[in-house]
Amino acid sequence: MIVVLTTAEFFYRATYENEIDEANNDIEELFQTVSATASIAAFLEDEDLAKEAINGLVKTNKILAASIKSESLYYQANVTDAINKNTEPRVFLVRHPFMPEEALAEVNVYPNFEHIIDQAEKISTDNSYSLYAEALVVGIVALIITYYIIISPMLRVGRSLHKITPGTNERIDMPDYHANSEIGALVQDTNELLNKVEEQFTQERQLREEIEFLEKRFRMLFENAKTATVLMAENGTIELRNDAFNDLVEKTGLGIQQGYGELLDELFETPVAMKSALNEAFARNEFATGEYKLKSRATDSAIWVQLIASPLLTEEGERYYQLTLNDISSRKHELQQLALQADFDALTGIYNRNGGEKLIAKLMRKEHQFALALIDLNGFKAVNDIYGHDAGDEVLIFVAEQLKEKIRKNDVAIRWGGDEFLLLLQADDEASVKRVIEKVNAGVKQPFYFDNDSKPTVVSMSVGVAFYPQTSRNLHDLIKLADIAMYKAKQNKIASPNDYLIFAAPETRI
């Protein structure tokens, strides 16, 4: 429509200008028609011929008035009306009939502009209307053709596509007569795209079902797991926790809360050591593991856990930690009991030979000076033979209690085997050792009675002492030298009952 309006306006202007030009050309042609008559009238000064020429001009509708003027002739028709209408004349020269180069008169022609303009406008308007009608017909035909060939098939394709649910087997029907057109190519490409979408939807649906199945299984495992498990953000916020973790925290009496600090450090008695070990493992891109003790308010028994921590990095670059806490309190307690059984004597409660050797080896590695006093009980066999082994056990318990009571805080009493005891004394001179042994001897020699027996039973002891490192720097030799000294004291018990203490000579002397 914009093109039609613009074109119509252009043709209107062009036709209008053309009609004006045609009118001017017609006026010139009319003058040429009467120019011969006017030339003769001017030459002969014949007024009748002049009137005939001028009246011939004004007979046409395109000329409003006209006049002829020479030195001896003048005639005009309707000039007054033209002047009143402010019409400008067109001036034509009348030539000599025999000498064309000489002008005899002039003719003023006053165009009838109103008639000319009306005619030009009428013709221009008719042409514009014709163009409008033609454009309308062409436009309607073009719209009809466009609608039935392009728009209607496109609308049907659009409606079909709107009704189709992506991922189903629904497809767009091919419009009639468009199997090889651009619309047909669009329908084929769209159907191919729908095929791929259906295939992807099917795969995604299957994958989603598998994920949901696995997620349910994982959640079931996670929530019902007996091991405390936590997924936490880098700032310490707990994102996921299972019931086992809540049970473990309630067991400590610390209370359930959203977070327990970075890497749960607020739950542990040694958070600095725990975090240091974990960060060191994370720096090597390894998972961290270790055994740590939890803080506890609700129970007197210690709660130990095996901590397993691994860092997790999402596709977005966010860092998380998965922490697993296995309650190993029972196993830890059992190990402690086993350690006690391995290092302590079950009857007397003091260190046994295995535990004593560990202590001695530790002091030797640290180059500490100490004395070993090997003690053998005198008369113990008679107690077992007369009163039985239960009485013998009572004697051993009594002796052990005397040893623990009489020795100093830094000294250690050890049951070396049978009725032999060993004192690990933090002393490097004989005088200090004698003072300790005298206290112990005084306690061990106290009389006690069995089965309401009126006769008291008294045991004594023989003692051999060896010093580290003065006597020897080898544990086996040190014990051997103390044992030799002890047997020397035992041999002297009858001749010199009070001479029960013998100091071993250095290893180089034996």
CSV table of N, CA, C and O in Angstrom, one decimal, residues 345 347-354 356-357 372-381 384 392-393 395-397 399-401 403 412-424 440 444 459-464 478-490:
chain,number,residue,atom,x,y,z
A,345,ASP,N,50.8,-57.1,85.2
A,345,ASP,CA,50.6,-58.3,85.8
A,345,ASP,C,49.2,-58.4,86.3
A,345,ASP,O,48.7,-57.6,87.0
A,347,LEU,N,47.8,-60.4,88.5
A,347,LEU,CA,47.6,-60.7,89.9
A,347,LEU,C,47.9,-59.5,90.7
A,347,LEU,O,47.1,-59.1,91.6
A,348,THR,N,49.0,-58.8,90.5
A,348,THR,CA,49.4,-57.7,91.4
A,348,THR,C,49.1,-56.4,90.9
A,348,THR,O,49.1,-55.4,91.7
A,349,GLY,N,48.8,-56.2,89.6
A,349,GLY,CA,48.4,-54.9,89.0
A,349,GLY,C,49.6,-54.0,88.7
A,349,GLY,O,49.4,-52.9,88.2
A,350,ILE,N,50.9,-54.5,88.9
A,350,ILE,CA,52.0,-53.7,88.6
A,350,ILE,C,52.5,-54.2,87.2
A,350,ILE,O,52.0,-55.2,86.7
A,351,TYR,N,53.5,-53.5,86.7
A,351,TYR,CA,54.1,-53.9,85.4
A,351,TYR,C,54.6,-55.3,85.4
A,351,TYR,O,55.2,-55.8,86.4
A,352,ASN,N,54.4,-56.1,84.3
A,352,ASN,CA,55.0,-57.4,84.2
A,352,ASN,C,56.4,-57.2,83.5
A,352,ASN,O,56.8,-56.1,83.2
A,353,ARG,N,57.0,-58.4,83.2
A,353,ARG,CA,58.3,-58.3,82.6
A,353,ARG,C,58.3,-57.6,81.2
A,353,ARG,O,59.2,-56.9,80.9
A,354,ASN,N,57.3,-57.9,80.4
A,354,ASN,CA,57.2,-57.3,79.1
A,354,ASN,C,57.1,-55.8,79.2
A,354,ASN,O,57.8,-55.0,78.5
A,356,GLY,N,57.9,-54.0,81.7
A,356,GLY,CA,59.1,-53.4,82.4
A,356,GLY,C,60.2,-53.3,81.4
A,356,GLY,O,61.0,-52.3,81.4
A,357,GLU,N,60.4,-54.3,80.5
A,357,GLU,CA,61.5,-54.2,79.5
A,357,GLU,C,61.3,-53.0,78.6
A,357,GLU,O,62.2,-52.3,78.1
A,372,LEU,N,68.7,-50.7,88.5
A,372,LEU,CA,67.8,-51.9,88.5
A,372,LEU,C,68.1,-52.7,89.7
A,372,LEU,O,69.2,-53.2,89.9
A,373,ALA,N,67.0,-52.8,90.5
A,373,ALA,CA,67.1,-53.6,91.8
A,373,ALA,C,66.3,-54.9,91.6
A,373,ALA,O,65.1,-54.9,91.6
A,374,LEU,N,67.0,-56.1,91.4
A,374,LEU,CA,66.3,-57.3,91.2
A,374,LEU,C,66.1,-58.0,92.6
A,374,LEU,O,67.0,-58.2,93.3
A,375,ILE,N,64.8,-58.3,92.9
A,375,ILE,CA,64.4,-58.8,94.2
A,375,ILE,C,63.9,-60.2,94.1
A,375,ILE,O,63.1,-60.5,93.2
A,376,ASP,N,64.4,-61.1,95.0
A,376,ASP,CA,63.9,-62.5,95.1
A,376,ASP,C,63.4,-62.7,96.5
A,376,ASP,O,64.1,-62.3,97.5
A,377,LEU,N,62.2,-63.2,96.7
A,377,LEU,CA,61.6,-63.4,98.0
A,377,LEU,C,62.2,-64.7,98.7
A,377,LEU,O,62.3,-65.8,98.0
A,378,ASN,N,62.5,-64.6,99.9
A,378,ASN,CA,63.0,-65.7,100.7
A,378,ASN,C,61.9,-66.3,101.5
A,378,ASN,O,61.1,-65.6,102.2
A,379,GLY,N,61.7,-67.6,101.5
A,379,GLY,CA,60.6,-68.3,102.2
A,379,GLY,C,59.3,-68.3,101.5
A,379,GLY,O,58.3,-68.8,102.1
A,380,PHE,N,59.3,-67.9,100.3
A,380,PHE,CA,58.0,-67.9,99.5
A,380,PHE,C,57.6,-69.4,99.2
A,380,PHE,O,56.4,-69.7,99.2
A,381,LYS,N,58.5,-70.2,98.9
A,381,LYS,CA,58.2,-71.6,98.5
A,381,LYS,C,57.5,-72.3,99.7
A,381,LYS,O,56.6,-73.1,99.5
A,384,ASN,N,53.8,-71.5,99.9
A,384,ASN,CA,53.0,-72.3,98.9
A,384,ASN,C,52.8,-73.7,99.3
A,384,ASN,O,51.7,-74.3,99.2
A,392,GLY,N,50.1,-68.1,98.7
A,392,GLY,CA,51.2,-67.5,97.9
A,392,GLY,C,50.8,-66.3,97.1
A,392,GLY,O,51.6,-65.3,97.1
A,393,ASP,N,49.6,-66.3,96.5
A,393,ASP,CA,49.2,-65.1,95.8
A,393,ASP,C,49.0,-63.9,96.7
A,393,ASP,O,49.3,-62.8,96.3
A,395,VAL,N,50.7,-63.3,99.3
A,395,VAL,CA,52.0,-62.8,99.6
A,395,VAL,C,52.5,-61.9,98.5
A,395,VAL,O,53.0,-60.8,98.7
A,396,LEU,N,52.3,-62.4,97.3
A,396,LEU,CA,52.8,-61.6,96.1
A,396,LEU,C,52.1,-60.3,96.0
A,396,LEU,O,52.7,-59.3,95.7
A,397,ILE,N,50.7,-60.3,96.3
A,397,ILE,CA,50.0,-59.1,96.2
A,397,ILE,C,50.5,-58.1,97.3
A,397,ILE,O,50.6,-56.9,97.1
A,399,VAL,N,53.4,-58.0,98.8
A,399,VAL,CA,54.8,-57.5,98.4
A,399,VAL,C,54.7,-56.4,97.4
A,399,VAL,O,55.3,-55.4,97.5
A,400,ALA,N,53.8,-56.6,96.4
A,400,ALA,CA,53.7,-55.6,95.3
A,400,ALA,C,53.1,-54.3,95.9
A,400,ALA,O,53.6,-53.2,95.5
A,401,GLU,N,52.2,-54.4,96.8
A,401,GLU,CA,51.6,-53.2,97.4
A,401,GLU,C,52.7,-52.5,98.2
A,401,GLU,O,52.8,-51.2,98.2
A,403,LEU,N,55.9,-52.6,97.6
A,403,LEU,CA,56.8,-52.0,96.7
A,403,LEU,C,56.3,-50.6,96.2
A,403,LEU,O,57.0,-49.6,96.1
A,412,VAL,N,59.5,-47.3,89.5
A,412,VAL,CA,58.5,-48.2,89.0
A,412,VAL,C,58.8,-49.6,89.6
A,412,VAL,O,60.0,-50.0,89.6
A,413,ALA,N,57.7,-50.3,90.0
A,413,ALA,CA,57.8,-51.7,90.5
A,413,ALA,C,57.4,-52.6,89.4
A,413,ALA,O,56.3,-52.4,88.8
A,414,ILE,N,58.1,-53.7,89.2
A,414,ILE,CA,57.8,-54.7,88.2
A,414,ILE,C,57.9,-56.1,88.7
A,414,ILE,O,58.8,-56.4,89.5
A,415,ARG,N,56.8,-56.9,88.4
A,415,ARG,CA,56.9,-58.3,88.7
A,415,ARG,C,57.7,-59.0,87.6
A,415,ARG,O,57.2,-59.1,86.5
A,416,TRP,N,58.9,-59.5,87.9
A,416,TRP,CA,59.8,-60.0,86.9
A,416,TRP,C,59.4,-61.4,86.5
A,416,TRP,O,59.7,-61.9,85.4
A,417,GLY,N,58.8,-62.1,87.4
A,417,GLY,CA,58.4,-63.5,87.2
A,417,GLY,C,58.4,-64.3,88.4
A,417,GLY,O,59.4,-64.2,89.2
A,418,GLY,N,57.4,-65.2,88.7
A,418,GLY,CA,57.3,-66.0,89.9
A,418,GLY,C,57.3,-65.1,91.1
A,418,GLY,O,56.5,-64.2,91.3
A,419,ASP,N,58.3,-65.3,92.0
A,419,ASP,CA,58.5,-64.5,93.2
A,419,ASP,C,59.6,-63.5,93.1
A,419,ASP,O,60.1,-63.0,94.1
A,420,GLU,N,60.0,-63.2,91.8
A,420,GLU,CA,61.0,-62.2,91.6
A,420,GLU,C,60.3,-60.8,91.2
A,420,GLU,O,59.4,-60.8,90.3
A,421,PHE,N,60.9,-59.8,91.7
A,421,PHE,CA,60.4,-58.4,91.4
A,421,PHE,C,61.6,-57.6,91.0
A,421,PHE,O,62.8,-57.9,91.3
A,422,LEU,N,61.3,-56.5,90.2
A,422,LEU,CA,62.4,-55.6,89.8
A,422,LEU,C,61.9,-54.2,90.1
A,422,LEU,O,60.8,-53.8,89.7
A,423,LEU,N,62.8,-53.4,90.7
A,423,LEU,CA,62.6,-52.0,90.9
A,423,LEU,C,63.4,-51.2,89.9
A,423,LEU,O,64.6,-51.4,89.8
A,424,LEU,N,62.7,-50.3,89.1
A,424,LEU,CA,63.4,-49.4,88.2
A,424,LEU,C,63.5,-48.0,88.9
A,424,LEU,O,62.5,-47.3,89.1
A,440,VAL,N,61.6,-50.4,101.5
A,440,VAL,CA,60.9,-51.5,100.9
A,440,VAL,C,61.1,-52.8,101.8
A,440,VAL,O,60.1,-53.5,102.1
A,444,VAL,N,58.2,-55.2,103.5
A,444,VAL,CA,58.0,-56.6,103.1
A,444,VAL,C,58.2,-57.5,104.3
A,444,VAL,O,57.5,-58.5,104.4
A,459,VAL,N,58.3,-63.1,105.3
A,459,VAL,CA,59.2,-63.3,104.2
A,459,VAL,C,60.2,-62.2,104.1
A,459,VAL,O,60.0,-61.1,104.6
A,460,SER,N,61.3,-62.6,103.6
A,460,SER,CA,62.4,-61.6,103.4
A,460,SER,C,62.8,-61.5,101.9
A,460,SER,O,62.2,-62.2,101.1
A,461,MET,N,63.7,-60.7,101.6
A,461,MET,CA,64.1,-60.6,100.2
A,461,MET,C,65.6,-60.4,100.1
A,461,MET,O,66.3,-60.0,101.0
A,462,SER,N,66.1,-60.9,99.0
A,462,SER,CA,67.5,-60.7,98.6
A,462,SER,C,67.5,-59.8,97.3
A,462,SER,O,66.7,-60.0,96.4
A,463,VAL,N,68.4,-58.8,97.3
A,463,VAL,CA,68.4,-57.8,96.3
A,463,VAL,C,69.8,-57.7,95.7
A,463,VAL,O,70.8,-57.6,96.4
A,464,GLY,N,69.8,-57.6,94.3
A,464,GLY,CA,71.0,-57.3,93.5
A,464,GLY,C,70.7,-56.1,92.7
A,464,GLY,O,69.7,-56.0,92.0
A,478,LEU,N,72.9,-56.1,81.7
A,478,LEU,CA,72.5,-55.3,83.0
A,478,LEU,C,71.7,-56.2,83.9
A,478,LEU,O,71.9,-56.3,85.1
A,479,ILE,N,70.7,-56.9,83.3
A,479,ILE,CA,69.9,-57.8,84.1
A,479,ILE,C,70.7,-59.0,84.6
A,479,ILE,O,70.5,-59.4,85.8
A,480,LYS,N,71.6,-59.5,83.8
A,480,LYS,CA,72.4,-60.6,84.2
A,480,LYS,C,73.3,-60.3,85.4
A,480,LYS,O,73.4,-61.0,86.4
A,481,LEU,N,73.9,-59.1,85.3
A,481,LEU,CA,74.7,-58.6,86.5
A,481,LEU,C,73.9,-58.4,87.7
A,481,LEU,O,74.4,-58.8,88.8
A,482,ALA,N,72.7,-57.8,87.6
A,482,ALA,CA,71.9,-57.7,88.8
A,482,ALA,C,71.5,-59.0,89.3
A,482,ALA,O,71.4,-59.2,90.6
A,483,ASP,N,71.2,-60.0,88.5
A,483,ASP,CA,70.8,-61.3,88.9
A,483,ASP,C,72.0,-62.0,89.7
A,483,ASP,O,71.8,-62.7,90.7
A,484,ILE,N,73.2,-61.8,89.2
A,484,ILE,CA,74.4,-62.4,89.8
A,484,ILE,C,74.5,-61.8,91.2
A,484,ILE,O,74.8,-62.5,92.2
A,485,ALA,N,74.4,-60.5,91.3
A,485,ALA,CA,74.5,-59.8,92.6
A,485,ALA,C,73.4,-60.3,93.6
A,485,ALA,O,73.6,-60.5,94.8
A,486,MET,N,72.2,-60.5,93.0
A,486,MET,CA,71.1,-60.9,93.9
A,486,MET,C,71.3,-62.3,94.4
A,486,MET,O,71.1,-62.6,95.6
A,487,TYR,N,71.9,-63.2,93.6
A,487,TYR,CA,72.2,-64.6,94.1
A,487,TYR,C,73.3,-64.6,95.2
A,487,TYR,O,73.3,-65.4,96.1
A,488,LYS,N,74.2,-63.6,95.0
A,488,LYS,CA,75.2,-63.5,96.1
A,488,LYS,C,74.6,-63.1,97.4
A,488,LYS,O,75.0,-63.6,98.5
A,489,ALA,N,73.6,-62.2,97.3
A,489,ALA,CA,73.0,-61.8,98.6
A,489,ALA,C,72.2,-62.9,99.1
A,489,ALA,O,72.1,-63.1,100.4
A,490,LYS,N,71.6,-63.8,98.2
A,490,LYS,CA,70.8,-64.9,98.7
A,490,LYS,C,71.6,-65.9,99.4
A,490,LYS,O,71.2,-66.6,100.4
